[in-house]
Coordinates of C-alpha atoms and ligand atoms in Angstrom, one line a residue:
M10 CA 42.0 -9.9 34.7
L11 CA 39.4 -10.3 31.8
D12 CA 39.6 -13.6 30.4
R13 CA 39.7 -13.8 26.8
R14 CA 35.8 -14.9 26.0
K15 CA 34.6 -11.6 28.1
F16 CA 37.2 -9.2 26.5
I17 CA 35.6 -10.2 23.3
Q18 CA 32.6 -10.0 24.6
G19 CA 33.5 -6.4 25.7
A20 CA 34.7 -5.7 22.1
A21 CA 32.0 -6.6 20.6
L22 CA 30.0 -4.5 22.6
A23 CA 32.2 -0.8 22.1
T24 CA 31.6 -2.1 18.2
A25 CA 28.2 -2.6 18.9
G26 CA 28.4 0.9 20.7
I27 CA 30.4 2.3 18.1
A28 CA 28.7 2.0 14.8
L29 CA 25.0 3.4 16.4
T30 CA 26.7 6.4 17.3
K31 CA 28.1 6.5 13.6
H32 CA 24.3 5.6 12.2
V33 CA 22.8 8.0 14.4
D34 CA 25.5 10.6 13.4
A35 CA 24.2 10.0 10.0
E36 CA 20.9 10.2 10.4
A37 CA 20.8 13.3 11.9
P38 CA 21.6 16.3 9.3
K39 CA 19.9 14.3 7.3
L40 CA 15.7 14.2 9.5
K41 CA 16.9 17.8 9.5
H42 CA 16.4 18.9 5.9
L43 CA 13.5 17.2 6.4
Q44 CA 11.5 18.6 8.5
G45 CA 8.7 21.1 6.8
K46 CA 9.2 19.1 4.4
P47 CA 6.5 16.4 3.3
I48 CA 5.6 13.9 0.9
V49 CA 3.2 12.0 -0.5
I50 CA 3.7 9.0 -3.3
S51 CA 0.6 6.3 -4.1
T52 CA 0.3 4.1 -7.1
W53 CA -2.1 5.3 -10.5
N54 CA -2.9 7.6 -11.6
H55 CA -6.2 7.6 -9.3
G56 CA -3.1 8.8 -7.3
M57 CA -2.8 12.7 -8.0
P58 CA -6.4 13.1 -6.9
A59 CA -5.9 11.1 -3.8
N60 CA -2.5 13.2 -3.2
E61 CA -3.7 17.0 -2.8
A62 CA -6.0 15.7 -0.3
A63 CA -3.3 13.9 1.8
W64 CA -1.8 17.5 0.5
E65 CA -4.2 19.1 1.9
V66 CA -3.6 18.0 4.9
L67 CA 0.1 18.3 5.4
K68 CA 0.8 21.8 4.1
K69 CA -0.8 22.9 7.1
G70 CA 1.5 20.5 9.5
G71 CA -1.5 17.9 10.0
R72 CA -1.2 14.3 10.7
A73 CA 0.8 12.5 7.8
L74 CA -1.6 9.3 9.5
D75 CA -5.0 11.9 8.0
A76 CA -3.4 12.8 4.7
V77 CA -3.3 9.0 4.0
E78 CA -7.2 8.6 5.0
A79 CA -7.8 11.6 3.3
G80 CA -6.6 11.1 0.3
V81 CA -7.3 7.6 -0.5
R82 CA -10.7 8.9 0.0
V83 CA -10.6 10.3 -3.3
P84 CA -10.9 7.1 -4.5
E85 CA -13.1 5.8 -2.1
A86 CA -16.0 7.5 -3.5
D87 CA -15.2 7.8 -6.6
P88 CA -17.6 5.7 -9.5
N89 CA -15.3 5.8 -12.7
V90 CA -12.5 4.5 -10.8
M91 CA -13.4 0.6 -10.7
T92 CA -10.8 -1.2 -9.2
V93 CA -11.6 0.9 -5.7
G94 CA -13.9 1.3 -3.6
Y95 CA -17.9 2.5 -4.9
G96 CA -17.9 1.9 -9.0
G97 CA -14.9 -1.2 -8.2
F98 CA -16.1 -4.0 -10.2
P99 CA -17.9 -6.9 -8.6
D100 CA -16.6 -10.0 -8.1
R101 CA -18.4 -12.6 -10.1
D102 CA -21.0 -12.8 -8.7
G103 CA -22.3 -10.0 -8.2
F104 CA -20.8 -8.3 -5.0
V105 CA -18.1 -5.2 -3.8
T106 CA -16.5 -6.5 -1.4
L107 CA -13.5 -4.3 -0.4
D108 CA -9.8 -4.5 1.5
A109 CA -8.3 -2.1 3.2
C110 CA -5.4 -1.0 5.6
I111 CA -3.7 1.6 7.2
M112 CA -0.4 2.2 9.7
D113 CA 0.5 5.2 11.6
E114 CA 4.2 6.2 13.0
K115 CA 3.8 4.2 16.3
G116 CA 3.2 0.9 14.0
N117 CA -0.1 0.4 15.2
A118 CA -2.0 -1.4 12.1
G119 CA -5.7 -1.4 11.0
S120 CA -7.1 -3.7 8.6
V121 CA -10.7 -5.3 7.5
A122 CA -11.4 -7.5 4.8
F123 CA -14.4 -9.0 2.1
L124 CA -16.0 -5.7 3.3
Q125 CA -19.3 -5.4 1.8
D126 CA -21.5 -2.1 1.5
I127 CA -19.5 0.4 3.2
M128 CA -17.1 3.2 0.9
H129 CA -14.9 3.6 3.1
P130 CA -13.2 0.8 4.0
I131 CA -10.5 3.3 5.3
S132 CA -12.1 4.8 8.5
V133 CA -13.4 1.7 9.4
A134 CA -9.8 0.1 9.3
R135 CA -8.2 3.0 10.5
L136 CA -11.1 2.8 13.7
V137 CA -10.6 -1.1 14.1
M138 CA -6.9 0.4 15.2
E139 CA -7.7 2.6 17.8
K140 CA -10.6 1.9 18.8
T141 CA -10.5 -1.8 19.3
P142 CA -7.5 -4.5 20.8
H143 CA -7.3 -5.6 17.3
V144 CA -5.5 -4.8 13.8
M145 CA -8.1 -6.7 11.8
L146 CA -11.9 -7.4 10.9
V147 CA -13.6 -9.4 7.9
G148 CA -16.6 -9.7 6.4
D149 CA -19.5 -9.5 8.4
G150 CA -17.8 -8.6 11.7
A151 CA -16.1 -5.8 9.7
R152 CA -19.8 -5.1 7.9
Q153 CA -21.1 -4.3 11.1
F154 CA -18.4 -2.7 13.4
A155 CA -18.7 -0.1 11.2
L156 CA -22.7 0.0 10.5
A157 CA -22.5 0.5 14.7
N158 CA -19.9 2.9 15.0
G159 CA -22.1 5.6 12.2
F160 CA -21.3 4.3 9.3
K161 CA -23.8 4.2 6.6
K162 CA -25.7 1.1 4.6
E163 CA -24.6 1.6 0.8
N164 CA -24.9 0.0 -2.3
L165 CA -21.2 0.3 -4.2
L166 CA -22.5 -1.8 -7.5
T167 CA -22.8 0.9 -10.1
D168 CA -24.4 0.1 -13.7
K169 CA -21.1 0.5 -15.0
A170 CA -19.6 -2.3 -13.1
R171 CA -23.2 -3.8 -12.8
K172 CA -22.8 -4.1 -17.2
A173 CA -18.7 -4.8 -17.2
W174 CA -19.7 -7.4 -15.2
E175 CA -22.5 -8.8 -17.3
D176 CA -20.0 -8.9 -20.5
W177 CA -17.6 -11.1 -18.6
K178 CA -19.7 -13.3 -17.2
K179 CA -20.3 -14.3 -21.4
E180 CA -17.2 -16.5 -21.1
S181 CA -17.3 -16.1 -17.0
K182 CA -12.7 -16.3 -17.8
Y183 CA -10.6 -15.7 -14.7
K184 CA -8.3 -13.8 -16.3
P185 CA -6.4 -10.8 -15.2
V186 CA -5.4 -8.0 -18.2
I187 CA -1.8 -6.6 -17.2
N188 CA -2.1 -2.5 -16.6
I189 CA -6.1 -2.7 -18.6
E190 CA -7.7 -1.2 -14.9
N191 CA -8.5 -4.1 -13.5
H192 CA -6.1 -4.6 -10.3
D193 CA -5.5 -1.4 -9.3
T194 CA -5.5 -0.5 -5.7
I195 CA -4.6 3.1 -4.8
S196 CA -2.1 2.7 -2.0
L197 CA -0.2 6.0 -0.4
L198 CA 2.7 6.8 2.5
A199 CA 3.3 9.8 3.4
I200 CA 5.2 11.6 5.7
D201 CA 4.6 14.4 6.8
S202 CA 6.6 17.9 8.8
K203 CA 7.3 16.6 11.0
G204 CA 9.5 13.5 9.4
D205 CA 6.8 11.0 10.8
I206 CA 5.2 8.5 8.4
S207 CA 2.1 6.6 7.4
G208 CA 0.5 4.1 5.1
A209 CA -3.3 3.1 3.7
C210 CA -3.7 1.2 1.1
T211 CA -7.2 0.7 -0.5
T212 CA -9.2 -1.8 -2.9
S213 CA -12.4 -3.7 -4.7
G214 CA -9.2 -6.7 -5.3
A215 CA -8.7 -8.3 -8.5
A216 CA -12.0 -7.7 -11.0
F217 CA -14.1 -10.7 -10.8
K218 CA -12.8 -12.3 -8.5
M219 CA -13.2 -15.9 -6.7
H220 CA -16.2 -14.7 -3.8
G221 CA -14.1 -14.6 -0.5
R222 CA -10.6 -13.2 -2.0
V223 CA -8.6 -11.5 -0.8
G224 CA -5.5 -10.6 -1.5
D225 CA -2.7 -8.5 0.4
S226 CA -3.8 -5.1 0.3
P227 CA -5.1 -5.7 4.1
I228 CA -2.5 -7.1 5.1
I229 CA -0.4 -5.5 6.9
G230 CA 3.2 -6.3 5.9
A231 CA 1.9 -7.5 2.0
G232 CA 0.3 -4.7 0.7
L233 CA 2.2 -1.8 3.4
F234 CA 3.7 -1.3 6.0
C235 CA 5.3 1.3 7.5
D236 CA 8.2 1.4 10.5
N237 CA 8.6 5.0 11.3
E238 CA 12.9 3.9 12.1
V239 CA 13.4 2.8 8.5
G240 CA 9.7 4.4 5.5
G241 CA 7.3 2.8 4.6
A242 CA 6.2 1.2 1.3
A243 CA 3.3 -0.7 -0.1
A244 CA 2.3 -2.2 -2.5
T245 CA 0.0 -2.6 -6.0
G246 CA -0.9 -5.5 -8.6
Q247 CA -1.7 -9.1 -8.4
G248 CA -1.8 -9.7 -4.7
E249 CA -1.2 -13.3 -4.8
L250 CA 2.7 -12.1 -5.9
V251 CA 3.0 -9.6 -3.0
M252 CA 1.7 -12.0 -0.7
K253 CA 3.3 -14.7 -1.2
T254 CA 6.6 -12.1 -1.4
L255 CA 5.9 -10.4 2.0
G256 CA 6.4 -8.1 -0.5
S257 CA 5.7 -4.2 1.3
F258 CA 7.3 -5.9 4.7
L259 CA 10.7 -7.1 2.3
V260 CA 10.3 -2.9 1.0
V261 CA 11.3 -1.5 4.5
E262 CA 13.8 -4.9 5.8
L263 CA 15.7 -4.3 3.5
M264 CA 16.2 0.3 3.0
R265 CA 16.7 -1.2 7.3
S266 CA 19.5 -2.7 6.0
G267 CA 20.7 0.4 4.0
M268 CA 19.6 0.3 0.2
S269 CA 18.0 3.1 -0.9
P270 CA 13.7 2.9 -1.0
Q271 CA 14.4 2.6 -5.7
K272 CA 16.8 0.0 -5.1
A273 CA 14.5 -1.8 -2.2
C274 CA 12.0 -2.0 -4.7
E275 CA 13.4 -3.3 -7.7
E276 CA 14.9 -5.8 -4.7
A277 CA 11.4 -7.1 -3.8
V278 CA 10.6 -7.3 -7.7
M279 CA 13.0 -9.4 -8.6
R280 CA 12.4 -11.5 -5.6
I281 CA 9.1 -13.0 -7.4
V282 CA 11.3 -13.1 -10.0
K283 CA 13.2 -15.8 -8.2
K284 CA 10.6 -17.6 -6.9
I285 CA 7.4 -17.7 -8.5
P286 CA 7.8 -19.0 -12.2
N287 CA 4.6 -18.5 -13.7
Y288 CA 5.7 -13.4 -12.9
K289 CA 5.4 -12.9 -16.6
E290 CA 1.1 -13.1 -16.4
S291 CA 0.8 -10.5 -14.0
Q292 CA 2.1 -6.9 -13.1
I293 CA 3.4 -5.8 -8.9
G294 CA 4.2 -2.4 -8.3
Y295 CA 6.1 -1.3 -5.1
I296 CA 6.2 2.5 -3.8
A297 CA 8.6 3.6 -0.9
I298 CA 9.6 6.3 0.6
N299 CA 12.3 6.3 3.8
K300 CA 13.6 8.8 6.6
A301 CA 15.4 10.9 4.8
G302 CA 12.6 11.8 2.0
E303 CA 14.3 9.4 -0.5
T304 CA 11.5 7.1 -2.7
G305 CA 11.0 4.7 -5.2
A306 CA 8.8 2.9 -7.2
Y307 CA 9.3 -0.3 -9.5
C308 CA 6.9 -2.6 -11.1
L309 CA 7.8 -5.7 -13.0
H310 CA 5.7 -4.7 -16.4
P311 CA 5.6 -1.0 -18.2
G312 CA 2.8 0.9 -17.3
F313 CA 2.7 1.0 -14.4
N314 CA 3.1 5.2 -12.9
Y315 CA 2.5 6.6 -9.5
A316 CA 1.8 10.3 -8.9
L317 CA 4.9 11.6 -6.8
Y318 CA 3.8 15.1 -4.3
K319 CA 6.8 17.1 -3.8
D320 CA 8.4 20.5 -3.3
D321 CA 4.9 21.7 -3.8
K322 CA 4.4 19.9 -7.4
N323 CA 2.7 16.7 -7.9
T324 CA 3.7 14.7 -10.9
L325 CA 3.3 11.4 -12.8
I326 CA 5.9 8.7 -13.0
D327 CA 6.5 5.8 -15.4
A328 CA 7.7 3.3 -12.6
K329 CA 10.5 1.9 -14.1
S330 CA 9.9 -1.7 -15.1
F331 CA 11.8 -5.6 -14.6
L332 CA 10.4 -6.5 -18.0
K333 CA 10.9 -4.5 -20.9
D334 CA 7.9 -5.5 -22.8
Ligands
LIG5 N1 -3.3 -6.0 -5.2 C1 -4.7 -6.0 -5.4 C2 -5.3 -7.6 -5.0 O1 -4.8 -8.2 -5.7 C3 -5.4 -4.6 -6.7 C4 -4.8 -4.4 -7.1 O2 -3.5 -4.0 -6.6 O3 -5.0 -3.2 -7.9 O4 -6.7 -7.3 -5.0

């Protein structure tokens, strides 16, 4: 005869089994719907050309990982995007230092931080993921690794960025200006025709930051997180706020618990509002996508936009914000 404890355990397992079956059944039609329908979502208006490059990969049936890397390489190489890669604003000592990370559909992750002289940190991050037993390389070690793997040493400080730095030095005040191109990371998430999700995030970080400062962008779980069972999320804005709340991981975990990508982004912004007293001084934006191909975005202050490539159309959309000023 079953004793009462075993009976309760058995009943609990049976309930869990039923719940699991229900969950799988509920997911199946959504995934089917998604087959052959890639989606790309990325931060800010430099996301538009990045999405185009990602779409080129996806429309041929390519892998989300290849798409996210190809996408963010566009602003990395564009000297007019002064917040990512080549042409990025330097730190307060005049050095362009780059942060980037990437995650694939298997949960593999690679990251570089405080990397100098290399135009495409995202490709170095991918190589860290694929060719080393580690997740993250920083500073000179990351640069040596890149050079040893065929990346070229390049001067990333353009005349335009140097001039901006020289102007900034007149007052030398470190005060990020909301939505004014001094913290505009490209974060890009993609779902491919198989329904696999990957993400990439790359930045020159906060303009005129302290030498050695690393933000959220190369930190797995802060600037970016993907879980192929659930979805992906990524951040932009004042990295310190994202790091203190592990924002992208939070968004994915909220989606895991059943929230839509939109609601999960809103909740992650609310976490900052609740936990960080001076949150009004900074801008933060999140983007997210789930396995069913639903997307979401939310920010603290008005002014954050994101690029969404869906159903063969690339669109720039203003994200809803918590503050209305
Ligand atoms: N999150 C980046 C950082 O704090 C900057 C940005 O998103 O613009 O380094």
